[in-house]
Amino acid sequence: MSPTDLDRLSSAIRDVQDFPKEGIVFKDITPVLGDPALFRLAIDGLVEFIDGQRVDKIVGIDARGFIFGAAVADRIGCGLVPVRKKGKLPWKTHEISYALEYGEATVEIHEDALIEGETVLLVDDLLATGGTSAAALELVKRQGGDIIGAAFFIELGFLDGRKVLEAEAAGEFPVKALLTY
Ligand code: AMP
């Protein structure tokens, strides 16, 4: 992806101060989604990360990870597996809890979502502290998924989520983001 294309994407992202709570600068991606050329460009960038590797399933994280994940899955012709916040998935699930700044959260995956050995690309809109993605990767590993990468539209580099995910990856797969702040 060219620097000009990355600039076009970056310029469209809207910083919303103090959302959802004071002190957070929320990266609003809806202007990218609402512009067909920019949305396609963002998906182009995520697809480039795959670099011709075989992907059986995209694992998308609740909720904006579904938007990017579904578009990538459709583009490359693979399946989509949702990792959701606890209580949203209708069938039998595996779950994992992880620490948040205050308290903890739980995410779930359907227990039959992956067949052992299937290749998986994790997709989310944004990598912040890495807690959510690390939990999702752990669920994929428990089901015997073969993770080929973790791909993000945006990375907030100052929150060091990359370190958390790279520890989880242990050199086995790359962590990639289109735009880093
Ligand atoms: P984390 O587990 O800290 O990496 O948080 C990642 C999840 O929280 C992603 O699914 C994002 O959608 C969301 N998120 C965290 N921080 C922000 C932010 N500043 N702007 C937009 N989304 C965020």
JSON list of C-alpha atoms and ligand atoms in Angstrom, two decimals:
[
{"chain": "A", "resi": 1, "resn": "MET", "atom": "CA", "xyz": [0.00, 0.00, 0.00]},
{"chain": "A", "resi": 2, "resn": "SER", "atom": "CA", "xyz": [1.44, 3.40, -1.00]},
{"chain": "A", "resi": 3, "resn": "PRO", "atom": "CA", "xyz": [2.13, 6.19, 1.53]},
{"chain": "A", "resi": 4, "resn": "THR", "atom": "CA", "xyz": [-0.51, 8.27, -0.29]},
{"chain": "A", "resi": 5, "resn": "ASP", "atom": "CA", "xyz": [-3.14, 5.60, 0.23]},
{"chain": "A", "resi": 6, "resn": "LEU", "atom": "CA", "xyz": [-2.21, 5.28, 3.88]},
{"chain": "A", "resi": 7, "resn": "ASP", "atom": "CA", "xyz": [-2.50, 9.07, 4.23]},
{"chain": "A", "resi": 8, "resn": "ARG", "atom": "CA", "xyz": [-5.96, 9.00, 2.66]},
{"chain": "A", "resi": 9, "resn": "LEU", "atom": "CA", "xyz": [-7.08, 6.41, 5.18]},
{"chain": "A", "resi": 10, "resn": "SER", "atom": "CA", "xyz": [-5.43, 8.13, 8.10]},
{"chain": "A", "resi": 11, "resn": "SER", "atom": "CA", "xyz": [-6.97, 11.52, 7.22]},
{"chain": "A", "resi": 12, "resn": "ALA", "atom": "CA", "xyz": [-10.45, 10.00, 7.25]},
{"chain": "A", "resi": 13, "resn": "ILE", "atom": "CA", "xyz": [-10.21, 8.59, 10.77]},
{"chain": "A", "resi": 14, "resn": "ARG", "atom": "CA", "xyz": [-11.89, 10.87, 13.27]},
{"chain": "A", "resi": 15, "resn": "ASP", "atom": "CA", "xyz": [-10.47, 11.32, 16.75]},
{"chain": "A", "resi": 16, "resn": "VAL", "atom": "CA", "xyz": [-13.25, 11.62, 19.32]},
{"chain": "A", "resi": 17, "resn": "GLN", "atom": "CA", "xyz": [-12.05, 12.98, 22.64]},
{"chain": "A", "resi": 18, "resn": "ASP", "atom": "CA", "xyz": [-13.23, 11.46, 25.91]},
{"chain": "A", "resi": 19, "resn": "PHE", "atom": "CA", "xyz": [-15.25, 8.62, 24.36]},
{"chain": "A", "resi": 20, "resn": "PRO", "atom": "CA", "xyz": [-16.48, 6.26, 25.80]},
{"chain": "A", "resi": 21, "resn": "LYS", "atom": "CA", "xyz": [-14.97, 7.78, 28.94]},
{"chain": "A", "resi": 22, "resn": "GLU", "atom": "CA", "xyz": [-12.76, 10.66, 29.96]},
{"chain": "A", "resi": 23, "resn": "GLY", "atom": "CA", "xyz": [-9.14, 10.43, 28.85]},
{"chain": "A", "resi": 24, "resn": "ILE", "atom": "CA", "xyz": [-9.77, 8.06, 25.91]},
{"chain": "A", "resi": 25, "resn": "VAL", "atom": "CA", "xyz": [-9.27, 9.30, 22.35]},
{"chain": "A", "resi": 26, "resn": "PHE", "atom": "CA", "xyz": [-11.57, 7.06, 20.34]},
{"chain": "A", "resi": 27, "resn": "LYS", "atom": "CA", "xyz": [-10.55, 6.29, 16.76]},
{"chain": "A", "resi": 28, "resn": "ASP", "atom": "CA", "xyz": [-13.80, 6.57, 14.83]},
{"chain": "A", "resi": 29, "resn": "ILE", "atom": "CA", "xyz": [-13.55, 4.50, 11.65]},
{"chain": "A", "resi": 30, "resn": "THR", "atom": "CA", "xyz": [-17.09, 5.18, 10.40]},
{"chain": "A", "resi": 31, "resn": "PRO", "atom": "CA", "xyz": [-15.91, 7.80, 7.86]},
{"chain": "A", "resi": 32, "resn": "VAL", "atom": "CA", "xyz": [-13.75, 5.08, 6.28]},
{"chain": "A", "resi": 33, "resn": "LEU", "atom": "CA", "xyz": [-16.63, 2.60, 6.24]},
{"chain": "A", "resi": 34, "resn": "GLY", "atom": "CA", "xyz": [-18.97, 5.17, 4.72]},
{"chain": "A", "resi": 35, "resn": "ASP", "atom": "CA", "xyz": [-16.70, 5.91, 1.76]},
{"chain": "A", "resi": 36, "resn": "PRO", "atom": "CA", "xyz": [-16.69, 3.02, -0.73]},
{"chain": "A", "resi": 37, "resn": "ALA", "atom": "CA", "xyz": [-13.21, 3.83, -2.10]},
{"chain": "A", "resi": 38, "resn": "LEU", "atom": "CA", "xyz": [-11.66, 4.13, 1.36]},
{"chain": "A", "resi": 39, "resn": "PHE", "atom": "CA", "xyz": [-13.38, 1.03, 2.70]},
{"chain": "A", "resi": 40, "resn": "ARG", "atom": "CA", "xyz": [-12.10, -0.96, -0.26]},
{"chain": "A", "resi": 41, "resn": "LEU", "atom": "CA", "xyz": [-8.62, 0.48, 0.26]},
{"chain": "A", "resi": 42, "resn": "ALA", "atom": "CA", "xyz": [-8.63, -0.60, 3.90]},
{"chain": "A", "resi": 43, "resn": "ILE", "atom": "CA", "xyz": [-9.64, -4.14, 2.90]},
{"chain": "A", "resi": 44, "resn": "ASP", "atom": "CA", "xyz": [-6.97, -4.13, 0.14]},
{"chain": "A", "resi": 45, "resn": "GLY", "atom": "CA", "xyz": [-4.39, -3.34, 2.82]},
{"chain": "A", "resi": 46, "resn": "LEU", "atom": "CA", "xyz": [-5.52, -6.13, 5.13]},
{"chain": "A", "resi": 47, "resn": "VAL", "atom": "CA", "xyz": [-5.60, -8.62, 2.24]},
{"chain": "A", "resi": 48, "resn": "GLU", "atom": "CA", "xyz": [-2.02, -7.64, 1.30]},
{"chain": "A", "resi": 49, "resn": "PHE", "atom": "CA", "xyz": [-0.91, -8.88, 4.73]},
{"chain": "A", "resi": 50, "resn": "ILE", "atom": "CA", "xyz": [-2.00, -12.40, 3.79]},
{"chain": "A", "resi": 51, "resn": "ASP", "atom": "CA", "xyz": [0.57, -12.43, 1.01]},
{"chain": "A", "resi": 52, "resn": "GLY", "atom": "CA", "xyz": [-0.85, -15.44, -0.79]},
{"chain": "A", "resi": 53, "resn": "GLN", "atom": "CA", "xyz": [-0.94, -17.72, 2.25]},
{"chain": "A", "resi": 54, "resn": "ARG", "atom": "CA", "xyz": [-3.80, -20.18, 2.64]},
{"chain": "A", "resi": 55, "resn": "VAL", "atom": "CA", "xyz": [-6.44, -18.93, 5.06]},
{"chain": "A", "resi": 56, "resn": "ASP", "atom": "CA", "xyz": [-9.31, -21.25, 5.99]},
{"chain": "A", "resi": 57, "resn": "LYS", "atom": "CA", "xyz": [-10.99, -18.96, 8.52]},
{"chain": "A", "resi": 58, "resn": "ILE", "atom": "CA", "xyz": [-10.92, -15.32, 9.47]},
{"chain": "A", "resi": 59, "resn": "VAL", "atom": "CA", "xyz": [-11.55, -14.92, 13.19]},
{"chain": "A", "resi": 60, "resn": "GLY", "atom": "CA", "xyz": [-13.16, -11.51, 13.71]},
{"chain": "A", "resi": 61, "resn": "ILE", "atom": "CA", "xyz": [-13.50, -9.83, 17.09]},
{"chain": "A", "resi": 62, "resn": "ASP", "atom": "CA", "xyz": [-16.75, -8.31, 18.42]},
{"chain": "A", "resi": 63, "resn": "ALA", "atom": "CA", "xyz": [-17.84, -5.91, 17.01]},
{"chain": "A", "resi": 64, "resn": "ARG", "atom": "CA", "xyz": [-15.86, -3.83, 14.51]},
{"chain": "A", "resi": 65, "resn": "GLY", "atom": "CA", "xyz": [-13.63, -6.82, 13.77]},
{"chain": "A", "resi": 66, "resn": "PHE", "atom": "CA", "xyz": [-16.68, -8.39, 12.13]},
{"chain": "A", "resi": 67, "resn": "ILE", "atom": "CA", "xyz": [-16.91, -5.53, 9.64]},
{"chain": "A", "resi": 68, "resn": "PHE", "atom": "CA", "xyz": [-13.31, -5.79, 8.45]},
{"chain": "A", "resi": 69, "resn": "GLY", "atom": "CA", "xyz": [-13.14, -9.56, 8.96]},
{"chain": "A", "resi": 70, "resn": "ALA", "atom": "CA", "xyz": [-16.26, -10.25, 6.90]},
{"chain": "A", "resi": 71, "resn": "ALA", "atom": "CA", "xyz": [-15.07, -8.11, 4.01]},
{"chain": "A", "resi": 72, "resn": "VAL", "atom": "CA", "xyz": [-11.64, -9.81, 3.98]},
{"chain": "A", "resi": 73, "resn": "ALA", "atom": "CA", "xyz": [-13.25, -13.28, 4.20]},
{"chain": "A", "resi": 74, "resn": "ASP", "atom": "CA", "xyz": [-15.55, -12.51, 1.27]},
{"chain": "A", "resi": 75, "resn": "ARG", "atom": "CA", "xyz": [-12.65, -11.11, -0.76]},
{"chain": "A", "resi": 76, "resn": "ILE", "atom": "CA", "xyz": [-10.38, -14.15, -0.32]},
{"chain": "A", "resi": 77, "resn": "GLY", "atom": "CA", "xyz": [-13.17, -16.72, -0.23]},
{"chain": "A", "resi": 78, "resn": "CYS", "atom": "CA", "xyz": [-12.79, -18.16, 3.26]},
{"chain": "A", "resi": 79, "resn": "GLY", "atom": "CA", "xyz": [-15.05, -18.61, 6.30]},
{"chain": "A", "resi": 80, "resn": "LEU", "atom": "CA", "xyz": [-15.67, -16.14, 9.11]},
{"chain": "A", "resi": 81, "resn": "VAL", "atom": "CA", "xyz": [-15.70, -17.07, 12.79]},
{"chain": "A", "resi": 82, "resn": "PRO", "atom": "CA", "xyz": [-16.98, -14.55, 15.33]},
{"chain": "A", "resi": 83, "resn": "VAL", "atom": "CA", "xyz": [-15.36, -14.19, 18.75]},
{"chain": "A", "resi": 84, "resn": "ARG", "atom": "CA", "xyz": [-18.02, -12.48, 20.85]},
{"chain": "A", "resi": 85, "resn": "LYS", "atom": "CA", "xyz": [-18.53, -10.94, 24.22]},
{"chain": "A", "resi": 86, "resn": "LYS", "atom": "CA", "xyz": [-19.99, -13.44, 26.68]},
{"chain": "A", "resi": 87, "resn": "GLY", "atom": "CA", "xyz": [-23.66, -14.30, 26.27]},
{"chain": "A", "resi": 88, "resn": "LYS", "atom": "CA", "xyz": [-24.07, -13.42, 22.58]},
{"chain": "A", "resi": 89, "resn": "LEU", "atom": "CA", "xyz": [-23.31, -16.73, 20.85]},
{"chain": "A", "resi": 90, "resn": "PRO", "atom": "CA", "xyz": [-26.25, -19.16, 20.68]},
{"chain": "A", "resi": 91, "resn": "TRP", "atom": "CA", "xyz": [-24.45, -22.54, 20.57]},
{"chain": "A", "resi": 92, "resn": "LYS", "atom": "CA", "xyz": [-22.00, -24.29, 22.95]},
{"chain": "A", "resi": 93, "resn": "THR", "atom": "CA", "xyz": [-18.92, -22.20, 23.49]},
{"chain": "A", "resi": 94, "resn": "HIS", "atom": "CA", "xyz": [-15.38, -22.12, 24.80]},
{"chain": "A", "resi": 95, "resn": "GLU", "atom": "CA", "xyz": [-14.70, -18.99, 26.80]},
{"chain": "A", "resi": 96, "resn": "ILE", "atom": "CA", "xyz": [-11.77, -17.10, 28.24]},
{"chain": "A", "resi": 97, "resn": "SER", "atom": "CA", "xyz": [-11.59, -14.20, 30.70]},
{"chain": "A", "resi": 98, "resn": "TYR", "atom": "CA", "xyz": [-8.92, -11.54, 30.62]},
{"chain": "A", "resi": 99, "resn": "ALA", "atom": "CA", "xyz": [-7.99, -8.47, 32.64]},
{"chain": "A", "resi": 100, "resn": "LEU", "atom": "CA", "xyz": [-9.16, -4.99, 31.69]},
{"chain": "A", "resi": 101, "resn": "GLU", "atom": "CA", "xyz": [-7.88, -1.73, 33.18]},
{"chain": "A", "resi": 102, "resn": "TYR", "atom": "CA", "xyz": [-10.66, -2.12, 35.75]},
{"chain": "A", "resi": 103, "resn": "GLY", "atom": "CA", "xyz": [-12.16, -5.58, 36.22]},
{"chain": "A", "resi": 104, "resn": "GLU", "atom": "CA", "xyz": [-12.27, -8.29, 33.61]},
{"chain": "A", "resi": 105, "resn": "ALA", "atom": "CA", "xyz": [-14.02, -9.32, 30.40]},
{"chain": "A", "resi": 106, "resn": "THR", "atom": "CA", "xyz": [-14.95, -12.66, 28.87]},
{"chain": "A", "resi": 107, "resn": "VAL", "atom": "CA", "xyz": [-15.05, -13.61, 25.19]},
{"chain": "A", "resi": 108, "resn": "GLU", "atom": "CA", "xyz": [-16.42, -16.76, 23.60]},
{"chain": "A", "resi": 109, "resn": "ILE", "atom": "CA", "xyz": [-16.12, -18.82, 20.45]},
{"chain": "A", "resi": 110, "resn": "HIS", "atom": "CA", "xyz": [-18.42, -21.62, 19.29]},
{"chain": "A", "resi": 111, "resn": "GLU", "atom": "CA", "xyz": [-16.84, -24.91, 20.26]},
{"chain": "A", "resi": 112, "resn": "ASP", "atom": "CA", "xyz": [-17.21, -26.26, 16.70]},
{"chain": "A", "resi": 113, "resn": "ALA", "atom": "CA", "xyz": [-16.03, -23.07, 14.99]},
{"chain": "A", "resi": 114, "resn": "LEU", "atom": "CA", "xyz": [-12.68, -24.44, 13.87]},
{"chain": "A", "resi": 115, "resn": "ILE", "atom": "CA", "xyz": [-11.41, -27.81, 12.71]},
{"chain": "A", "resi": 116, "resn": "GLU", "atom": "CA", "xyz": [-7.99, -28.73, 14.09]},
{"chain": "A", "resi": 117, "resn": "GLY", "atom": "CA", "xyz": [-5.25, -27.60, 11.71]},
{"chain": "A", "resi": 118, "resn": "GLU", "atom": "CA", "xyz": [-7.32, -24.96, 9.92]},
{"chain": "A", "resi": 119, "resn": "THR", "atom": "CA", "xyz": [-5.34, -21.85, 9.10]},
{"chain": "A", "resi": 120, "resn": "VAL", "atom": "CA", "xyz": [-6.60, -18.70, 10.81]},
{"chain": "A", "resi": 121, "resn": "LEU", "atom": "CA", "xyz": [-6.07, -14.98, 10.39]},
{"chain": "A", "resi": 122, "resn": "LEU", "atom": "CA", "xyz": [-7.24, -12.88, 13.34]},
{"chain": "A", "resi": 123, "resn": "VAL", "atom": "CA", "xyz": [-8.78, -9.55, 12.28]},
{"chain": "A", "resi": 124, "resn": "ASP", "atom": "CA", "xyz": [-9.82, -6.56, 14.37]},
{"chain": "A", "resi": 125, "resn": "ASP", "atom": "CA", "xyz": [-10.25, -2.86, 13.73]},
{"chain": "A", "resi": 126, "resn": "LEU", "atom": "CA", "xyz": [-7.83, -1.72, 16.39]},
{"chain": "A", "resi": 127, "resn": "LEU", "atom": "CA", "xyz": [-5.01, -3.03, 18.57]},
{"chain": "A", "resi": 128, "resn": "ALA", "atom": "CA", "xyz": [-4.91, -1.16, 21.89]},
{"chain": "A", "resi": 129, "resn": "THR", "atom": "CA", "xyz": [-3.56, -3.04, 24.94]},
{"chain": "A", "resi": 130, "resn": "GLY", "atom": "CA", "xyz": [-3.83, -6.38, 23.13]},
{"chain": "A", "resi": 131, "resn": "GLY", "atom": "CA", "xyz": [-5.90, -8.04, 25.85]},
{"chain": "A", "resi": 132, "resn": "THR", "atom": "CA", "xyz": [-8.88, -8.82, 23.64]},
{"chain": "A", "resi": 133, "resn": "SER", "atom": "CA", "xyz": [-6.81, -10.13, 20.73]},
{"chain": "A", "resi": 134, "resn": "ALA", "atom": "CA", "xyz": [-4.57, -12.22, 22.97]},
{"chain": "A", "resi": 135, "resn": "ALA", "atom": "CA", "xyz": [-7.69, -13.81, 24.49]},
{"chain": "A", "resi": 136, "resn": "ALA", "atom": "CA", "xyz": [-9.10, -14.51, 21.01]},
{"chain": "A", "resi": 137, "resn": "LEU", "atom": "CA", "xyz": [-5.80, -16.06, 19.89]},
{"chain": "A", "resi": 138, "resn": "GLU", "atom": "CA", "xyz": [-5.80, -18.27, 22.95]},
{"chain": "A", "resi": 139, "resn": "LEU", "atom": "CA", "xyz": [-9.31, -19.53, 22.06]},
{"chain": "A", "resi": 140, "resn": "VAL", "atom": "CA", "xyz": [-8.13, -20.28, 18.51]},
{"chain": "A", "resi": 141, "resn": "LYS", "atom": "CA", "xyz": [-5.13, -22.20, 19.83]},
{"chain": "A", "resi": 142, "resn": "ARG", "atom": "CA", "xyz": [-7.32, -24.25, 22.18]},
{"chain": "A", "resi": 143, "resn": "GLN", "atom": "CA", "xyz": [-9.33, -25.38, 19.16]},
{"chain": "A", "resi": 144, "resn": "GLY", "atom": "CA", "xyz": [-6.18, -26.40, 17.30]},
{"chain": "A", "resi": 145, "resn": "GLY", "atom": "CA", "xyz": [-6.29, -23.51, 14.82]},
{"chain": "A", "resi": 146, "resn": "ASP", "atom": "CA", "xyz": [-3.03, -22.79, 12.99]},
{"chain": "A", "resi": 147, "resn": "ILE", "atom": "CA", "xyz": [-2.67, -19.00, 13.32]},
{"chain": "A", "resi": 148, "resn": "ILE", "atom": "CA", "xyz": [-0.95, -17.39, 10.34]},
{"chain": "A", "resi": 149, "resn": "GLY", "atom": "CA", "xyz": [-1.20, -13.79, 11.56]},
{"chain": "A", "resi": 150, "resn": "ALA", "atom": "CA", "xyz": [-3.05, -11.06, 13.44]},
{"chain": "A", "resi": 151, "resn": "ALA", "atom": "CA", "xyz": [-4.12, -8.11, 11.27]},
{"chain": "A", "resi": 152, "resn": "PHE", "atom": "CA", "xyz": [-5.41, -4.75, 12.43]},
{"chain": "A", "resi": 153, "resn": "PHE", "atom": "CA", "xyz": [-6.58, -1.66, 10.63]},
{"chain": "A", "resi": 154, "resn": "ILE", "atom": "CA", "xyz": [-5.18, 0.59, 13.40]},
{"chain": "A", "resi": 155, "resn": "GLU", "atom": "CA", "xyz": [-2.55, 0.08, 16.10]},
{"chain": "A", "resi": 156, "resn": "LEU", "atom": "CA", "xyz": [-2.17, 2.41, 19.08]},
{"chain": "A", "resi": 157, "resn": "GLY", "atom": "CA", "xyz": [1.55, 1.88, 19.45]},
{"chain": "A", "resi": 158, "resn": "PHE", "atom": "CA", "xyz": [1.86, 3.73, 22.75]},
{"chain": "A", "resi": 159, "resn": "LEU", "atom": "CA", "xyz": [-0.30, 1.08, 24.47]},
{"chain": "A", "resi": 160, "resn": "ASP", "atom": "CA", "xyz": [2.19, -1.70, 23.67]},
{"chain": "A", "resi": 161, "resn": "GLY", "atom": "CA", "xyz": [-0.42, -4.27, 22.63]},
{"chain": "A", "resi": 162, "resn": "ARG", "atom": "CA", "xyz": [2.04, -5.53, 20.04]},
{"chain": "A", "resi": 163, "resn": "LYS", "atom": "CA", "xyz": [4.34, -6.80, 22.82]},
{"chain": "A", "resi": 164, "resn": "VAL", "atom": "CA", "xyz": [1.47, -8.78, 24.32]},
{"chain": "A", "resi": 165, "resn": "LEU", "atom": "CA", "xyz": [0.57, -10.34, 20.98]},
{"chain": "A", "resi": 166, "resn": "GLU", "atom": "CA", "xyz": [4.15, -11.02, 19.96]},
{"chain": "A", "resi": 167, "resn": "ALA", "atom": "CA", "xyz": [4.62, -12.84, 23.26]},
{"chain": "A", "resi": 168, "resn": "GLU", "atom": "CA", "xyz": [1.50, -14.87, 22.41]},
{"chain": "A", "resi": 169, "resn": "ALA", "atom": "CA", "xyz": [2.86, -15.51, 18.89]},
{"chain": "A", "resi": 170, "resn": "ALA", "atom": "CA", "xyz": [6.33, -16.57, 20.11]},
{"chain": "A", "resi": 171, "resn": "GLY", "atom": "CA", "xyz": [7.75, -15.95, 16.64]},
{"chain": "A", "resi": 172, "resn": "GLU", "atom": "CA", "xyz": [5.22, -18.27, 15.00]},
{"chain": "A", "resi": 173, "resn": "PHE", "atom": "CA", "xyz": [3.18, -15.58, 13.20]},
{"chain": "A", "resi": 174, "resn": "PRO", "atom": "CA", "xyz": [3.35, -11.84, 12.48]},
{"chain": "A", "resi": 175, "resn": "VAL", "atom": "CA", "xyz": [1.31, -9.02, 14.00]},
{"chain": "A", "resi": 176, "resn": "LYS", "atom": "CA", "xyz": [0.51, -6.39, 11.38]},
{"chain": "A", "resi": 177, "resn": "ALA", "atom": "CA", "xyz": [-1.33, -3.06, 11.31]},
{"chain": "A", "resi": 178, "resn": "LEU", "atom": "CA", "xyz": [-2.05, -0.70, 8.44]},
{"chain": "A", "resi": 179, "resn": "LEU", "atom": "CA", "xyz": [-1.96, 2.55, 10.44]},
{"chain": "A", "resi": 180, "resn": "THR", "atom": "CA", "xyz": [0.06, 3.10, 13.61]},
{"chain": "A", "resi": 181, "resn": "TYR", "atom": "CA", "xyz": [-0.39, 6.01, 15.99]},
{"chain": "B", "resi": 1, "resn": "AMP", "atom": "P1", "xyz": [-7.54, -3.98, 23.63]},
{"chain": "B", "resi": 1, "resn": "AMP", "atom": "O1", "xyz": [-8.04, -5.27, 24.20]},
{"chain": "B", "resi": 1, "resn": "AMP", "atom": "O2", "xyz": [-7.12, -3.00, 24.69]},
{"chain": "B", "resi": 1, "resn": "AMP", "atom": "O3", "xyz": [-6.46, -4.18, 22.59]},
{"chain": "B", "resi": 1, "resn": "AMP", "atom": "O4", "xyz": [-8.77, -3.27, 22.97]},
{"chain": "B", "resi": 1, "resn": "AMP", "atom": "C1", "xyz": [-9.10, -3.53, 21.68]},
{"chain": "B", "resi": 1, "resn": "AMP", "atom": "C2", "xyz": [-10.57, -3.36, 21.40]},
{"chain": "B", "resi": 1, "resn": "AMP", "atom": "O5", "xyz": [-11.11, -2.18, 22.00]},
{"chain": "B", "resi": 1, "resn": "AMP", "atom": "C3", "xyz": [-10.75, -3.25, 19.93]},
{"chain": "B", "resi": 1, "resn": "AMP", "atom": "O6", "xyz": [-11.72, -4.21, 19.56]},
{"chain": "B", "resi": 1, "resn": "AMP", "atom": "C4", "xyz": [-11.20, -1.83, 19.66]},
{"chain": "B", "resi": 1, "resn": "AMP", "atom": "O7", "xyz": [-12.35, -1.85, 18.88]},
{"chain": "B", "resi": 1, "resn": "AMP", "atom": "C5", "xyz": [-11.49, -1.21, 21.02]},
{"chain": "B", "resi": 1, "resn": "AMP", "atom": "N1", "xyz": [-10.71, 0.02, 21.31]},
{"chain": "B", "resi": 1, "resn": "AMP", "atom": "C6", "xyz": [-9.82, 0.18, 22.31]},
{"chain": "B", "resi": 1, "resn": "AMP", "atom": "N2", "xyz": [-9.32, 1.42, 22.34]},
{"chain": "B", "resi": 1, "resn": "AMP", "atom": "C7", "xyz": [-9.90, 2.09, 21.31]},
{"chain": "B", "resi": 1, "resn": "AMP", "atom": "C8", "xyz": [-9.78, 3.43, 20.80]},
{"chain": "B", "resi": 1, "resn": "AMP", "atom": "N3", "xyz": [-8.97, 4.33, 21.33]},
{"chain": "B", "resi": 1, "resn": "AMP", "atom": "N4", "xyz": [-10.51, 3.74, 19.72]},
{"chain": "B", "resi": 1, "resn": "AMP", "atom": "C9", "xyz": [-11.34, 2.83, 19.14]},
{"chain": "B", "resi": 1, "resn": "AMP", "atom": "N5", "xyz": [-11.50, 1.57, 19.58]},
{"chain": "B", "resi": 1, "resn": "AMP", "atom": "C10", "xyz": [-10.80, 1.19, 20.66]}
]
